[in-house]
PDB file of C-alpha atoms in Angstrom:
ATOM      1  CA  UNK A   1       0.000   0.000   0.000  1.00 71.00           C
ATOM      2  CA  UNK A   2       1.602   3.008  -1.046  1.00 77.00           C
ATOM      3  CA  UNK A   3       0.075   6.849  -0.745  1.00 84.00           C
ATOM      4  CA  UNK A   4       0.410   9.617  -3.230  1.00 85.00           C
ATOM      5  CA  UNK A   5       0.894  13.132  -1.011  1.00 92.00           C
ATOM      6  CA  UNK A   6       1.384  16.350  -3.363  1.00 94.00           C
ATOM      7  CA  UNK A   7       2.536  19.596  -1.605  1.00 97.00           C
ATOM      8  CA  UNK A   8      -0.611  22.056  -1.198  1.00 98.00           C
ATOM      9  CA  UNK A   9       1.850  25.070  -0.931  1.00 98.00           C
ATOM     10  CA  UNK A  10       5.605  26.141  -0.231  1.00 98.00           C
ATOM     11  CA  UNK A  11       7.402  27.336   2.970  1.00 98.00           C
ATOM     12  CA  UNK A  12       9.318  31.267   2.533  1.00 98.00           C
ATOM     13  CA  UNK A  13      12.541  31.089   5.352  1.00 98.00           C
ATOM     14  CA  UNK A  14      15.064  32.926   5.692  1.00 98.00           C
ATOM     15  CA  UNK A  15      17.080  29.559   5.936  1.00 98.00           C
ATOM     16  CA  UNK A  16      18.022  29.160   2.306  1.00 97.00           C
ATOM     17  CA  UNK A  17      19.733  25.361   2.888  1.00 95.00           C
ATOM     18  CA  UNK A  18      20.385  23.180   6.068  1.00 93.00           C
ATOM     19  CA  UNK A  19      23.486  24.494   6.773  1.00 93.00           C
ATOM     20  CA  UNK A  20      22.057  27.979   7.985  1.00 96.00           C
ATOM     21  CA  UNK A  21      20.547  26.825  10.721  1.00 95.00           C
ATOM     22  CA  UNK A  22      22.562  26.822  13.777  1.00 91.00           C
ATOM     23  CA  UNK A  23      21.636  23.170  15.677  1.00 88.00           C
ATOM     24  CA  UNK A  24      21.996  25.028  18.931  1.00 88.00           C
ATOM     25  CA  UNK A  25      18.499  26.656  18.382  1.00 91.00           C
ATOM     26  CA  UNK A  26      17.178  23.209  18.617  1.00 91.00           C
ATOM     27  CA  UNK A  27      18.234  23.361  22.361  1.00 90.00           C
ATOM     28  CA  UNK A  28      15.707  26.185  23.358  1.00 93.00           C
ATOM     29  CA  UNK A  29      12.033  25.208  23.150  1.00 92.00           C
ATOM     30  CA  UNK A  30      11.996  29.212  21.859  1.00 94.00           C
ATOM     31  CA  UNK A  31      14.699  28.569  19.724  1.00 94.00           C
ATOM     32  CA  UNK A  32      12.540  29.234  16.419  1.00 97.00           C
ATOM     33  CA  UNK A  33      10.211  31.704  17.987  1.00 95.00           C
ATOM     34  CA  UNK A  34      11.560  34.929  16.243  1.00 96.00           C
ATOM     35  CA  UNK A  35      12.194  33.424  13.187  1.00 97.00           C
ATOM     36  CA  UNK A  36       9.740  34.789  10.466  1.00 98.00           C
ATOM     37  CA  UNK A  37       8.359  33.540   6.975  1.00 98.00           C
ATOM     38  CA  UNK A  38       5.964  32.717   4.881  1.00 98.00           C
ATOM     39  CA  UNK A  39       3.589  29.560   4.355  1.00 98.00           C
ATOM     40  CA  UNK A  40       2.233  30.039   0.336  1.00 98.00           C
ATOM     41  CA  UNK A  41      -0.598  27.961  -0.174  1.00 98.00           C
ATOM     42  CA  UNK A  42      -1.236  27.261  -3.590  1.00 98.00           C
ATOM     43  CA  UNK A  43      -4.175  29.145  -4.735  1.00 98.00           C
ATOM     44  CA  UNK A  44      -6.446  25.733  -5.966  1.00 98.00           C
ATOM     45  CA  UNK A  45      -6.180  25.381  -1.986  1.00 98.00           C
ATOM     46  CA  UNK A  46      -6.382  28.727  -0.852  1.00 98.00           C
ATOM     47  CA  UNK A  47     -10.268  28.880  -0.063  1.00 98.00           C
ATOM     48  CA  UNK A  48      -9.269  25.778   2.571  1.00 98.00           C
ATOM     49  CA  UNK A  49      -7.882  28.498   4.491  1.00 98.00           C
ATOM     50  CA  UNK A  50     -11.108  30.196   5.134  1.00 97.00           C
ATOM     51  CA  UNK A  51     -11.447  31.303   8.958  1.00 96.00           C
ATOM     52  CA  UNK A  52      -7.330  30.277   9.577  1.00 97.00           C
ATOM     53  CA  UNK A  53      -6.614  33.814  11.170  1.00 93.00           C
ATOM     54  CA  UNK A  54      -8.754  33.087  14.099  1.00 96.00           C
ATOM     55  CA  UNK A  55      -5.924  31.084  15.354  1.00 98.00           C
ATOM     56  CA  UNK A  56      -2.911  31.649  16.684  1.00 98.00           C
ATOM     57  CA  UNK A  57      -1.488  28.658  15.872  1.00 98.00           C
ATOM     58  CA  UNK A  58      -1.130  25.525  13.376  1.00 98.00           C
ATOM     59  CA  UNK A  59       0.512  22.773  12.826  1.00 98.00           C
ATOM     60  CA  UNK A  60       2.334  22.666   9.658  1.00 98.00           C
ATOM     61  CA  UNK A  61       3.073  18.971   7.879  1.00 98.00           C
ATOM     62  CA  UNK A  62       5.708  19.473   5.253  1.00 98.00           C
ATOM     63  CA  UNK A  63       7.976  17.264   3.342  1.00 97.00           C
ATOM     64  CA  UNK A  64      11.753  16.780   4.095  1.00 96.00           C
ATOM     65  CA  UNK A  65      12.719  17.455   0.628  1.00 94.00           C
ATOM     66  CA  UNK A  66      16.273  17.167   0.988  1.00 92.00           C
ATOM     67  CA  UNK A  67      16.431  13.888   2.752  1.00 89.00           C
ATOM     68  CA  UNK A  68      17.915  11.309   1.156  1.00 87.00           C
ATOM     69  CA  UNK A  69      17.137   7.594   2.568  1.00 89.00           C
ATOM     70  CA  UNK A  70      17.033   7.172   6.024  1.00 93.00           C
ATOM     71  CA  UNK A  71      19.134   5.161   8.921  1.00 93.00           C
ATOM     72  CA  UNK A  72      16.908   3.322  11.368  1.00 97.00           C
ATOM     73  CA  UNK A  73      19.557   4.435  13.967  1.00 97.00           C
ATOM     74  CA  UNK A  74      20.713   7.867  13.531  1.00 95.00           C
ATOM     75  CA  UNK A  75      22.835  10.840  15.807  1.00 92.00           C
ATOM     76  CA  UNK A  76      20.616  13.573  16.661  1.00 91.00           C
ATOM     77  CA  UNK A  77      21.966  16.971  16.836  1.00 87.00           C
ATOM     78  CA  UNK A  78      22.021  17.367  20.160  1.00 88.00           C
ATOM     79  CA  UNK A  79      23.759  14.133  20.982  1.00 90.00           C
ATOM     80  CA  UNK A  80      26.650  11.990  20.161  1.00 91.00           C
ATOM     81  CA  UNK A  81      24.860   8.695  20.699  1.00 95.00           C
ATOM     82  CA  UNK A  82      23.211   6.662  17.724  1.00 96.00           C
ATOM     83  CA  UNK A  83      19.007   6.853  18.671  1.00 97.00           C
ATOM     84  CA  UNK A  84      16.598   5.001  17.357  1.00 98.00           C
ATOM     85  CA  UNK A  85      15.089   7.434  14.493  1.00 98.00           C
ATOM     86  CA  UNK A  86      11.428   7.152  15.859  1.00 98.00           C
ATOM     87  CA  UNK A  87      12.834   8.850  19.567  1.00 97.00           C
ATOM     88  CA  UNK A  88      14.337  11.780  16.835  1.00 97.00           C
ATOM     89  CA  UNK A  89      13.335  14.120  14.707  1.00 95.00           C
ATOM     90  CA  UNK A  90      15.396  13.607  12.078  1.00 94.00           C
ATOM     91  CA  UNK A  91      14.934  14.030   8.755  1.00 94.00           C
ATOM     92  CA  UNK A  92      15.928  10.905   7.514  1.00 94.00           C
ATOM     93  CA  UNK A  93      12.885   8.798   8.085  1.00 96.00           C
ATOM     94  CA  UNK A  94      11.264   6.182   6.493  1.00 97.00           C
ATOM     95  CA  UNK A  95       8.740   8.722   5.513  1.00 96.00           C
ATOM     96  CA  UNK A  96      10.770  12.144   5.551  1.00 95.00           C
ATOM     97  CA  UNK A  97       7.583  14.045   6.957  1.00 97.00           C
ATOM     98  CA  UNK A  98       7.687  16.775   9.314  1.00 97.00           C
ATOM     99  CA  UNK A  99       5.789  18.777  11.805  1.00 98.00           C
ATOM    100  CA  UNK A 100       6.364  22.051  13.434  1.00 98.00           C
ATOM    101  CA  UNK A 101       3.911  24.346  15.067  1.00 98.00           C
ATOM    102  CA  UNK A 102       4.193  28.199  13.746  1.00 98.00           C
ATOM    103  CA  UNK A 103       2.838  31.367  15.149  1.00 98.00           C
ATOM    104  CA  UNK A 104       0.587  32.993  12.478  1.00 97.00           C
ATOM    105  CA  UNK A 105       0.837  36.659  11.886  1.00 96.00           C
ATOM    106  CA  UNK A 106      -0.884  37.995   9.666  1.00 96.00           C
ATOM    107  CA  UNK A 107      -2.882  36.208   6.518  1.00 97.00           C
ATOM    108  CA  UNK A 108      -2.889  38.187   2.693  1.00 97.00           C
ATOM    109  CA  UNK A 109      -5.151  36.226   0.736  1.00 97.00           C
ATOM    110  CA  UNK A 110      -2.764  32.532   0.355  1.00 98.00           C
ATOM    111  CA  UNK A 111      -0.218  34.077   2.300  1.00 98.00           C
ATOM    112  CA  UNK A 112       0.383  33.036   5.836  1.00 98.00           C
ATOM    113  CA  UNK A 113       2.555  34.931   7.759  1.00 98.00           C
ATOM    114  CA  UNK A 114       4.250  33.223  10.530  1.00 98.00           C
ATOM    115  CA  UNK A 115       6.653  32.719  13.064  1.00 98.00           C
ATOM    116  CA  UNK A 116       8.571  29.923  14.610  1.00 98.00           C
ATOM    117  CA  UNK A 117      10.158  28.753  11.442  1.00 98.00           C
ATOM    118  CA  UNK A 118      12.790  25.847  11.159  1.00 97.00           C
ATOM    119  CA  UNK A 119      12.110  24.979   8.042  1.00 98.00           C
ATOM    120  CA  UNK A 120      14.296  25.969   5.011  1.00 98.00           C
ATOM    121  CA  UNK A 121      13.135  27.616   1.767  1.00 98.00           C
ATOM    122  CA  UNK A 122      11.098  26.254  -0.884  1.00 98.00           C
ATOM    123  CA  UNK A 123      10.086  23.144   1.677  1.00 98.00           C
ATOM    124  CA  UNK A 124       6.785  21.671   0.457  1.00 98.00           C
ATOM    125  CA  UNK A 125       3.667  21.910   2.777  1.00 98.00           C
ATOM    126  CA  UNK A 126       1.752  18.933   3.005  1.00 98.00           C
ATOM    127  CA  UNK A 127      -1.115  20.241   5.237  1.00 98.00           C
ATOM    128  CA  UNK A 128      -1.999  23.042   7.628  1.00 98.00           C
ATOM    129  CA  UNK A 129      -3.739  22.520  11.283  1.00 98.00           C
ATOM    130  CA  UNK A 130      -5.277  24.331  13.945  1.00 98.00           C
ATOM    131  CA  UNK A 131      -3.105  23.944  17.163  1.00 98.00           C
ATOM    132  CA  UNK A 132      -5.781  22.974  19.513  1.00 96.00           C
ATOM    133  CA  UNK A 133      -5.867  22.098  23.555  1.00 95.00           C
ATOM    134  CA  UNK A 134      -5.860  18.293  22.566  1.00 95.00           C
ATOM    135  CA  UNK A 135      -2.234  18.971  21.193  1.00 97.00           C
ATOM    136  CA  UNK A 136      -1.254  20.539  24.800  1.00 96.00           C
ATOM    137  CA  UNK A 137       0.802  17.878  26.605  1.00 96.00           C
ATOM    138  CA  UNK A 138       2.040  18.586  30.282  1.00 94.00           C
ATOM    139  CA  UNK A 139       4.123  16.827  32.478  1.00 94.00           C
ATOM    140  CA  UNK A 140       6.274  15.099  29.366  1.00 96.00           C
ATOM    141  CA  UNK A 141       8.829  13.186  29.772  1.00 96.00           C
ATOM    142  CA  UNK A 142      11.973  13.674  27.092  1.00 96.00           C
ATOM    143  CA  UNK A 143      13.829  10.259  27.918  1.00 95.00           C
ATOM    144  CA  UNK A 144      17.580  11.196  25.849  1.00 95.00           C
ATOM    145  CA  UNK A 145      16.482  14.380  25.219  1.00 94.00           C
ATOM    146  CA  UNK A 146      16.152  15.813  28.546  1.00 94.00           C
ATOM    147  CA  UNK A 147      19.631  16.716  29.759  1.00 90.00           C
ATOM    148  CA  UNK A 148      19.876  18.688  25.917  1.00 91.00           C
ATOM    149  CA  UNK A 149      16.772  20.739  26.318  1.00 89.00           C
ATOM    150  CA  UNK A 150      17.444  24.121  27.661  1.00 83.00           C
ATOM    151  CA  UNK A 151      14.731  24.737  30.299  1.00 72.00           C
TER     152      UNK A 151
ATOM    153  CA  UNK B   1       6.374  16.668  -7.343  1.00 71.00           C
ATOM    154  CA  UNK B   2       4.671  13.698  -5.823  1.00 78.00           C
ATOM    155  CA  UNK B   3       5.895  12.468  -2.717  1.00 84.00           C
ATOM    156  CA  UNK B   4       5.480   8.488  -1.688  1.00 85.00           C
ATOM    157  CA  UNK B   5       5.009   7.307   1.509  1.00 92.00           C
ATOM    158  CA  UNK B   6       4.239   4.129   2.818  1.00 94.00           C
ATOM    159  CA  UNK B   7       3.156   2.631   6.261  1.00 97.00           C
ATOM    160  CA  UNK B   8       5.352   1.592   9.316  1.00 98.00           C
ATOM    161  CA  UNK B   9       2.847  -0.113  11.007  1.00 98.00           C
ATOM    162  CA  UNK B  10      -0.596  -0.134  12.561  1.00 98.00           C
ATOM    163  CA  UNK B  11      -3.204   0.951  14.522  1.00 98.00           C
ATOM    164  CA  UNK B  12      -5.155  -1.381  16.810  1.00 98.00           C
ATOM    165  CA  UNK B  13      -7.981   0.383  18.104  1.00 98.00           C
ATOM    166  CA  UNK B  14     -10.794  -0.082  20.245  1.00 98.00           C
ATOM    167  CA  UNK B  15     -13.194   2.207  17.572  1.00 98.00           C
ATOM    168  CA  UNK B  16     -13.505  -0.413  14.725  1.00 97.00           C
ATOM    169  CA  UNK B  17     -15.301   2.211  12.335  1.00 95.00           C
ATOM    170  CA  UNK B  18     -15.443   5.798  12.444  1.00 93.00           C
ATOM    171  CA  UNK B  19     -19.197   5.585  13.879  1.00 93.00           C
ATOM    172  CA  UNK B  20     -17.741   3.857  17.156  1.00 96.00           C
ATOM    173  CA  UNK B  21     -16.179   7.288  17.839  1.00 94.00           C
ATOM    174  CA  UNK B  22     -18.757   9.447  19.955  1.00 91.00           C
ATOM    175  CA  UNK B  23     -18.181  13.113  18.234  1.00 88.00           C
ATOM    176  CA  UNK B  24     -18.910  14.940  21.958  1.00 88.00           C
ATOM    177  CA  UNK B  25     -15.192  13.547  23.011  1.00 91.00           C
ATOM    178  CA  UNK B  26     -13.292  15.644  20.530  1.00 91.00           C
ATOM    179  CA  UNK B  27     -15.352  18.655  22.622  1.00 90.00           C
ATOM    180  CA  UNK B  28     -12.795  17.529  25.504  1.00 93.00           C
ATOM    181  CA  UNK B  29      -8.995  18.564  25.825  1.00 92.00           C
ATOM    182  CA  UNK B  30      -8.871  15.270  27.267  1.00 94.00           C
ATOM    183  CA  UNK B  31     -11.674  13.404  25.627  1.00 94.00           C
ATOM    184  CA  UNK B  32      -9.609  10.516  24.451  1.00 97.00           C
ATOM    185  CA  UNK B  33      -6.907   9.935  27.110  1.00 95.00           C
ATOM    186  CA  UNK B  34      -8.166   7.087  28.524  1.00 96.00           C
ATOM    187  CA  UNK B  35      -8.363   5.094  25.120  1.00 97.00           C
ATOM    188  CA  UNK B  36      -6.160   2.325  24.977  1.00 98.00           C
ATOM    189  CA  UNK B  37      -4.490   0.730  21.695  1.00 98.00           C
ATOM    190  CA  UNK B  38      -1.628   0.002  20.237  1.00 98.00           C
ATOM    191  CA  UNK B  39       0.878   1.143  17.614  1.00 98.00           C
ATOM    192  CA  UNK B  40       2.485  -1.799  15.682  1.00 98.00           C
ATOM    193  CA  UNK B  41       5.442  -0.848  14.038  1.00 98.00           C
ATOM    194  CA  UNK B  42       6.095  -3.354  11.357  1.00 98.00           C
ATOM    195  CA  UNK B  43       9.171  -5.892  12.273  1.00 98.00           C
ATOM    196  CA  UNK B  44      11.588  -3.769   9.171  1.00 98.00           C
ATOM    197  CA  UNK B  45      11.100  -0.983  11.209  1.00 98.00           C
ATOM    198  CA  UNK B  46      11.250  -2.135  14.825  1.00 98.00           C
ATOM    199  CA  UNK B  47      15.059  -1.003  15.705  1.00 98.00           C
ATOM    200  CA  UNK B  48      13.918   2.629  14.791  1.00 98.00           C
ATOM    201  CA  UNK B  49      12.033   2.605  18.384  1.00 98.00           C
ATOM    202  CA  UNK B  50      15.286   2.319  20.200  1.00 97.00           C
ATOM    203  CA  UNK B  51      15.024   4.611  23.049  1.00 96.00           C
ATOM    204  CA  UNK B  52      11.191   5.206  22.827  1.00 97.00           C
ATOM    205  CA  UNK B  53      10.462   4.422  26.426  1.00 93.00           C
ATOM    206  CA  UNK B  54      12.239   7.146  27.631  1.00 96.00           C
ATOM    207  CA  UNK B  55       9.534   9.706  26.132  1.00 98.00           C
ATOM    208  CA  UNK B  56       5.768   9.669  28.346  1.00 98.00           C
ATOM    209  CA  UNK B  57       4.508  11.244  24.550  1.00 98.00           C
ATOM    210  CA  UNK B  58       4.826  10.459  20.718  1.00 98.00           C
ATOM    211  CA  UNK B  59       3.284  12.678  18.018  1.00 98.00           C
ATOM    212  CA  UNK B  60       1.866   9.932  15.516  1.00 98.00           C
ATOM    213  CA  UNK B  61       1.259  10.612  11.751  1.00 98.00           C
ATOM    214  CA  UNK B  62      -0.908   8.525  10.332  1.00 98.00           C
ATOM    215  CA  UNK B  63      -3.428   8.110   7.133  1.00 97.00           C
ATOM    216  CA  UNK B  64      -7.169   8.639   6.841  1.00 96.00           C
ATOM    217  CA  UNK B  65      -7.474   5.698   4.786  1.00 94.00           C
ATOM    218  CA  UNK B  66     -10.991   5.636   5.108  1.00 92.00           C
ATOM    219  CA  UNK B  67     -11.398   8.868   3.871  1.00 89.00           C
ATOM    220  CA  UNK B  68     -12.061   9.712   0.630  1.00 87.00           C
ATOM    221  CA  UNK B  69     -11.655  12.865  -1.754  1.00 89.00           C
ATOM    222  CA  UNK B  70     -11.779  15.766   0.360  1.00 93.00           C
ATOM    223  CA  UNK B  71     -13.577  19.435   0.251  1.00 93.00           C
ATOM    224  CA  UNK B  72     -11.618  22.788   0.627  1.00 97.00           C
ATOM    225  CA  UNK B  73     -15.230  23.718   2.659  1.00 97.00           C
ATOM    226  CA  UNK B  74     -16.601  21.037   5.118  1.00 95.00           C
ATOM    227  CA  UNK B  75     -18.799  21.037   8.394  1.00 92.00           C
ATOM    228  CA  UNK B  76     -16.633  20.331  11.388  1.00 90.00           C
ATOM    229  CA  UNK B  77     -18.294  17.966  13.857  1.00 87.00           C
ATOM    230  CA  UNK B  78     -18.277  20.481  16.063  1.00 88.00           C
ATOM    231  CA  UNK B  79     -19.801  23.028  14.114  1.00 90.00           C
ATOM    232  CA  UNK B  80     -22.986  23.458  12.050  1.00 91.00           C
ATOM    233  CA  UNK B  81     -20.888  26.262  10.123  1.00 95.00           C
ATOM    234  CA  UNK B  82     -18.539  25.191   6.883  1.00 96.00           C
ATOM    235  CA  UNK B  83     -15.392  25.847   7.453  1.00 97.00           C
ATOM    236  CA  UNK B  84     -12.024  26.115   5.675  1.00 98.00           C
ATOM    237  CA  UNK B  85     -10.564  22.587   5.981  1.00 98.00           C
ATOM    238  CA  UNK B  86      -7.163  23.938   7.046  1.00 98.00           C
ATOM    239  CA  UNK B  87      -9.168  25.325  10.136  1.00 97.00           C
ATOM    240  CA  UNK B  88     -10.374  21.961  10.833  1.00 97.00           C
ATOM    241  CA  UNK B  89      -9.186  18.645  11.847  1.00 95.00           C
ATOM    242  CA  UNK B  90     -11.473  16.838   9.124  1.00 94.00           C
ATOM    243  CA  UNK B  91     -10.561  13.641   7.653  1.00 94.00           C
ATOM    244  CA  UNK B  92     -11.792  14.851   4.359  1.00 94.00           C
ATOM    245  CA  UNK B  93      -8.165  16.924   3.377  1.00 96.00           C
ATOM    246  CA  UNK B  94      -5.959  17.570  -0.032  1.00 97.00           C
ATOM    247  CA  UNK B  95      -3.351  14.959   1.536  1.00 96.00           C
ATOM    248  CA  UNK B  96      -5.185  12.354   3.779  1.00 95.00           C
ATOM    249  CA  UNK B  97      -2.983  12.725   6.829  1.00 97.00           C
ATOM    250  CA  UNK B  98      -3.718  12.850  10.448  1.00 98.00           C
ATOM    251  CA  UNK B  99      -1.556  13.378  13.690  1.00 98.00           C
ATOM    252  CA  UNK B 100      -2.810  12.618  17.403  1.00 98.00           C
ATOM    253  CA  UNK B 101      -0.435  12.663  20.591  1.00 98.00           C
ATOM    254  CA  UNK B 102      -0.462   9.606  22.281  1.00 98.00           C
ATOM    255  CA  UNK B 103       0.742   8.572  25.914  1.00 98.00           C
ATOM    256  CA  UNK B 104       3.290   5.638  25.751  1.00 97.00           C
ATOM    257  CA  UNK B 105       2.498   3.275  28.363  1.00 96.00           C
ATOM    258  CA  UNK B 106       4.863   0.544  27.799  1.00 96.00           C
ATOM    259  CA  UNK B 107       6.884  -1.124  24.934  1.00 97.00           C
ATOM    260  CA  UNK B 108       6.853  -4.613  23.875  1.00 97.00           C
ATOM    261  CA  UNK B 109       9.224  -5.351  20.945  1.00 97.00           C
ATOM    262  CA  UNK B 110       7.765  -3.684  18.221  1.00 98.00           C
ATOM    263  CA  UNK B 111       4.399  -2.772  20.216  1.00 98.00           C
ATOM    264  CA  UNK B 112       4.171   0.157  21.881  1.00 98.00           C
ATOM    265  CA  UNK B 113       0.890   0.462  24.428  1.00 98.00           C
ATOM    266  CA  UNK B 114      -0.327   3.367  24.488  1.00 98.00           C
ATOM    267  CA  UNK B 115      -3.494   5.704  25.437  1.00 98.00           C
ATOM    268  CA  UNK B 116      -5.046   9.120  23.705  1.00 98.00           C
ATOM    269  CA  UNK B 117      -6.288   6.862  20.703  1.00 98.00           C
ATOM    270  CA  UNK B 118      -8.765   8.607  18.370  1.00 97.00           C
ATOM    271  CA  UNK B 119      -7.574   6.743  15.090  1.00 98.00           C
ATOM    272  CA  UNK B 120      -9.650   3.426  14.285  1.00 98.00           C
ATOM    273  CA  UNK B 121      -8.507  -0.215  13.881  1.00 98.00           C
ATOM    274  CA  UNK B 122      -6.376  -0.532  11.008  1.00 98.00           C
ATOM    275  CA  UNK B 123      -5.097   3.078  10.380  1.00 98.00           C
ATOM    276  CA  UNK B 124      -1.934   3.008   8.949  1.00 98.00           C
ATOM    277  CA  UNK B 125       0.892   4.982  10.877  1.00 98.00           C
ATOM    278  CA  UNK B 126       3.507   6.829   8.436  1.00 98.00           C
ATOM    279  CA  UNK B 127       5.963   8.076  11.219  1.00 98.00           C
ATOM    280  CA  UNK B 128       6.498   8.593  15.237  1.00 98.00           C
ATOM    281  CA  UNK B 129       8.364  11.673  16.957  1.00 98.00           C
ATOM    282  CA  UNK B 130       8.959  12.401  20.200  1.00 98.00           C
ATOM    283  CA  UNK B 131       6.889  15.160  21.677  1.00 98.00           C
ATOM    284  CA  UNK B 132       9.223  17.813  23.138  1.00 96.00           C
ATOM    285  CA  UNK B 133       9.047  21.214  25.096  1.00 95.00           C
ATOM    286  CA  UNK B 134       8.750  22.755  21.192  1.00 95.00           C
ATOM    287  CA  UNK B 135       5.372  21.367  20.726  1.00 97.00           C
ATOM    288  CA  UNK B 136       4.169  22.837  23.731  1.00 96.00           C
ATOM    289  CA  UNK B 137       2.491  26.286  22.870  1.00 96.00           C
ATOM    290  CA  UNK B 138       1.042  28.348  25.702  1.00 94.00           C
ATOM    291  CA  UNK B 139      -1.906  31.257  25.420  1.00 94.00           C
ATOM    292  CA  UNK B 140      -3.496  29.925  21.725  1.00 96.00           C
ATOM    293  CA  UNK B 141      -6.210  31.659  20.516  1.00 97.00           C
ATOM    294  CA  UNK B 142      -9.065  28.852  18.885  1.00 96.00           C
ATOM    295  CA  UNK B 143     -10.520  30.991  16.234  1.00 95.00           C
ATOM    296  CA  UNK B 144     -14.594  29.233  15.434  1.00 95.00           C
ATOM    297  CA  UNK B 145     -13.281  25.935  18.281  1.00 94.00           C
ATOM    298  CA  UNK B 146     -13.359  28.732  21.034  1.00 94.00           C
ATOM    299  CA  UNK B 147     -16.777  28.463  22.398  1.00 90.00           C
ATOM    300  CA  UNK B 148     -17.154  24.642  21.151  1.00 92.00           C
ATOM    301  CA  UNK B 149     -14.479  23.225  23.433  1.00 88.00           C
ATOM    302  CA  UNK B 150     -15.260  22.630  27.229  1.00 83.00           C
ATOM    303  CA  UNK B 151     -12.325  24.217  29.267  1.00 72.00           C
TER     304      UNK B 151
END
């Protein structure tokens, strides 16, 4: 069984490959927080985004389109140790899909603007989600990743 | 650009079909937490889960395979009001994908127990991340879900 996913729009960054983000901001939960860009929904799509603005937040899907293969065991950026790629978020997946909620801004027409960006120019979007209480988590546990988090 | 993506595993769920799913629960932050199932990562995949255990939650991307075509205006089941699917959490999107935050209870080889389950038997999981401190967004504004979720 195999899906077919297109991209319903692009991601704008000021990241324009990998290498210009610094890892380090992974370490800060804020990390991301002040950096700005644009999600461009493609217009066939863009009357999905009626009533978006009323939120302050969504979930953004989007493809890892510079990952090439993946490792089943893999070193995370903040670590030295080979994890098992499910306990990452690394882009070399099985599927190379990723998430990351963004701040939105301001919307012009199939524009998003939006903050909390760590994804790099020209990423494809794959879908667009209201941030909602059910994706509030407290008391989490972070197994490796805890000593690495800044708190 | 098409992008293919294929399962990792399953979902076993107590909700067989979509109908077994009472719609008042998604009303509640916490609606679903006491649903039990488990994620069955396929045996090709199982050495990705190394370290797992050490995270209390996983963000799980699955498919709406029981979903078909989708609308870029649909009535949420909260709401008697059509609204742009990118504002909703509809099964009925441009690419058929789904993400819920489960609870890991407990791991057994490739079988992680878990609870939070809203998918139904069968689903087919595309990837698992670790939930982290970046997921966690504080003061979010709910747009049309406002006055439709019980705080």
């Amino acid at each position: 069984m195999e899906i077919e996913i297109k991209p319903i729009g692009i991601v704008h960054s000021p990241f324009k490959k990998t290498e210009d983000i610094e890892p380090g901001k992974y370490a800060y939960p804020r990390g991301f927080d002040s950096i700005q860009g644009e999600l461009e929904i493609f217009k066939e799509f863009e009357d999905g985004l009626k009533d978006i603005e009323g939120f302050s937040h969504l979930i953004v899907i989007f493809a890892f389109h510079k990952s090439e293969g993946f490792k089943l065991h893999t070193k995370p950026l903040l670590d030295d140790i080979l994890r098992g790629v499910f306990s990452t978020r690394s882009s070399h997946r099985p599927n190379p899909i990723g998430i990351t909620v963004v701040n939105v801004r301001e919307r012009k027409g199939n524009i998003l603007k939006v903050s909390g960006v760590d994804m790099i120019e020209g990423t494809p979007i794959l879908d667009i989600k209201p941030y909602t209480p059910r994706d509030q988590k407290s008391s989490i546990k972070l197994g490796w990743l805890d000593d690495k988090m800044k708190k």
